[in-house]
Amino acid sequence: MTTQQKKEIPVPQVEKRQPIPKQNLRVPGPTPIPPEASEAQTAPMINHRGPEFSAMMKRITLRLQYFFQTEALVMTYPASGTGGQECAIVNVFSPGDHVVSITIGNFGNRMAKIAEAYGLQVTRLEYPWGEAAEPASVEKRLQEVAPYKGVLLTHNETSTGVTNDIETLARIIRKHNPDALIIVDAVSSLACVPLEMDAWDLDVVFTGSQKGWMVPPGLMMIAASPRAWEAYKTAKLPRFYFDWEMTRKSLQSKWQHPTTPPLSVLYALDVTLEMMLEEGRQAIFDRHQRAGEYVRNRAKALGLDLLADHQYASNTVTAIKVPEGIDLKVMLKKLREEEKTVFAGGQGQLDGKIFRIGHLGYFTEADLQSAVDNLEHVLHDLGYKG
Amino acid sequence: MTTQQKKEIPVPQVEKRQPIPKQNLRVPGPTPIPPEASEAQTAPMINHRGPEFSAMMKRITLRLQYFFQTEALVMTYPASGTGGQECAIVNVFSPGDHVVSITIGNFGNRMAKIAEAYGLQVTRLEYPWGEAAEPASVEKRLQEVAPYKGVLLTHNETSTGVTNDIETLARIIRKHNPDALIIVDAVSSLACVPLEMDAWDLDVVFTGSQKGWMVPPGLMMIAASPRAWEAYKTAKLPRFYFDWEMTRKSLQSKWQHPTTPPLSVLYALDVTLEMMLEEGRQAIFDRHQRAGEYVRNRAKALGLDLLADHQYASNTVTAIKVPEGIDLKVMLKKLREEEKTVFAGGQGQLDGKIFRIGHLGYFTEADLQSAVDNLEHVLHDLGYKG
């Protein structure tokens, strides 16, 4: 087309905007938002280079460090959890570096793919979906594939509802390779189940706002150990948007960001962090453990099969096998339309074979009870005998 | 540190959260949000893989295409405007490609830096800050530096308050190099001043939610011409988060995203797009033109010097030279604290030398009048004789 052929694009015909429905949203993120935090988003915009912003950002950052259990600066970016995976990789590695990807599901595979897209040499230690990375076999395999510069791990695999024992895995990796960079995707675990970045000697840990933090999606948080910052100095993968140093400098000198941060999500996070401190870290972990146990027990009582190895079953998301004779699409639609209850389907190789119930962030036991009650009704309506 | 030296990170002592003040926020983004859009953010979270989301995303995307004036799919990412710069570059170029960066300020320089960070060979055509890229000299220089694969341009340079004549520049580039990829940073111009992606034959155009779109920061929108999509097929720069194909596939097959989108910003955008259509594209452009003229005329009447060449002065942001004898920090603080009016300072080489008044997105003429009235008071309080 040349500029001579000027063509006007007309106003599109679209469906009218409908009110967003209030549902029992039981997917593993986005999670429901507490009313105080939701309301906080409506505060006026401010200058992200002004003192009001700096005061808020300092408070948020220090509190994030507490929940990460780290003395390292927690850096924040407008991004999704996948952005966290990329940010973790591009700041510490160089093309051709050998990394080991311990993958137990879809999001572990995604991080491995990112590493490959950036030209790393990736060795996958894959475990069947539904299982955790078994420490003894990890130890054996690591010795076989050495040397390697880093290990990519998923704390809680959102696609399968399995939580890796990161503390043990990190100890094994460190014993075998003291300089290894241990990269942990904690998107759907942090602030829900125990994770202690410094005590467990993890090097890069990242998470996303729409999970345990009880705020809308749009913010990614990431922290790097002194060992990771040392690696940063020689890491040659190309990067700019996700570069750490630019962000560190802005945060540490002014509690600001090099680019425009997602203000309304930060307003909400400022509120939820306060709520989380009031509830207490251990109490939050306990609540998630009770939630996991409740959902698993109810599912088993209904005669349903859980995907996850019971020893490693996640306390933030439960994956349930679709029972014989049940059409998953019909079941999810019926739940959504008739019961206002929303579960997630499966991903990748589990598409159509499982559904997932999220129980992280902002929920009450009544929300979970109602969700499983509705599941029970719908299953029976669909002829499930259990 | 070894895992033996377990160290607990205590709850930090922080300043108490203060209410976010309502100000006359006259920075060139984030811009104030209309109450209806601000309120829309508080709608419940929904499943970003469900039908409610798809219905919203289809409507938003088609309307974005109208404002971009393109038949190309407008893709959306959780990111800032800088993310748009990176996204534009990594999808169409390969290491070593020669690109010409026409830069007239800080954001033009940033895009050139990103291209260099990714290993492109960048030739800069630099213009003094405050001036636009002069078409005749661009034409001459392009011939001297050929061959090149693409040209990086800024439509509206937020740091200097100058709007390039992209239509003319694109025509010159296309005449000289029919296959050139014309990449346009329209972060602070799109939806405020005329831009017609298809008619002007631009290849990549991107913008950010916190500017003319009247919603909070956190969303980046980008579109690519058929020529850019053709270049994508052979572009070898590493990428994953900002990859186009993954996003295109999700949007075009399901009106969803490969990763979690910033829901509350999208809720607000769904509302503002409706408001923008009601006001009308031309009426929005006219309102911004009146705003630009108003602020420039008032500044001149106060005896202040404008940074921008009058022929290319921006209708979304006005840069004003700090008058002799005035301490900029004191002036901005007084305006903020006493008059609840917030202007932006200068960036890079203009830090301390200019201040900037934003007049884009959601504003009334009364907002601008009050802002300049307050500027006048404060200047006189500080002894300015004008």
Tab-separated table of C-alpha atoms in Angstrom, chain A residues 166 207 245 278 288 337 379:
chain	number	residue	atom	x	y	z
A	166	ILE	CA	12.438	-26.198	47.337
A	207	THR	CA	6.169	-13.807	41.948
A	245	GLU	CA	20.567	-2.416	37.510
A	278	GLU	CA	-2.170	-8.028	60.326
A	288	HIS	CA	-3.729	-22.036	52.929
A	337	GLU	CA	-23.532	-20.159	34.310
A	379	LEU	CA	-21.547	-33.522	38.892
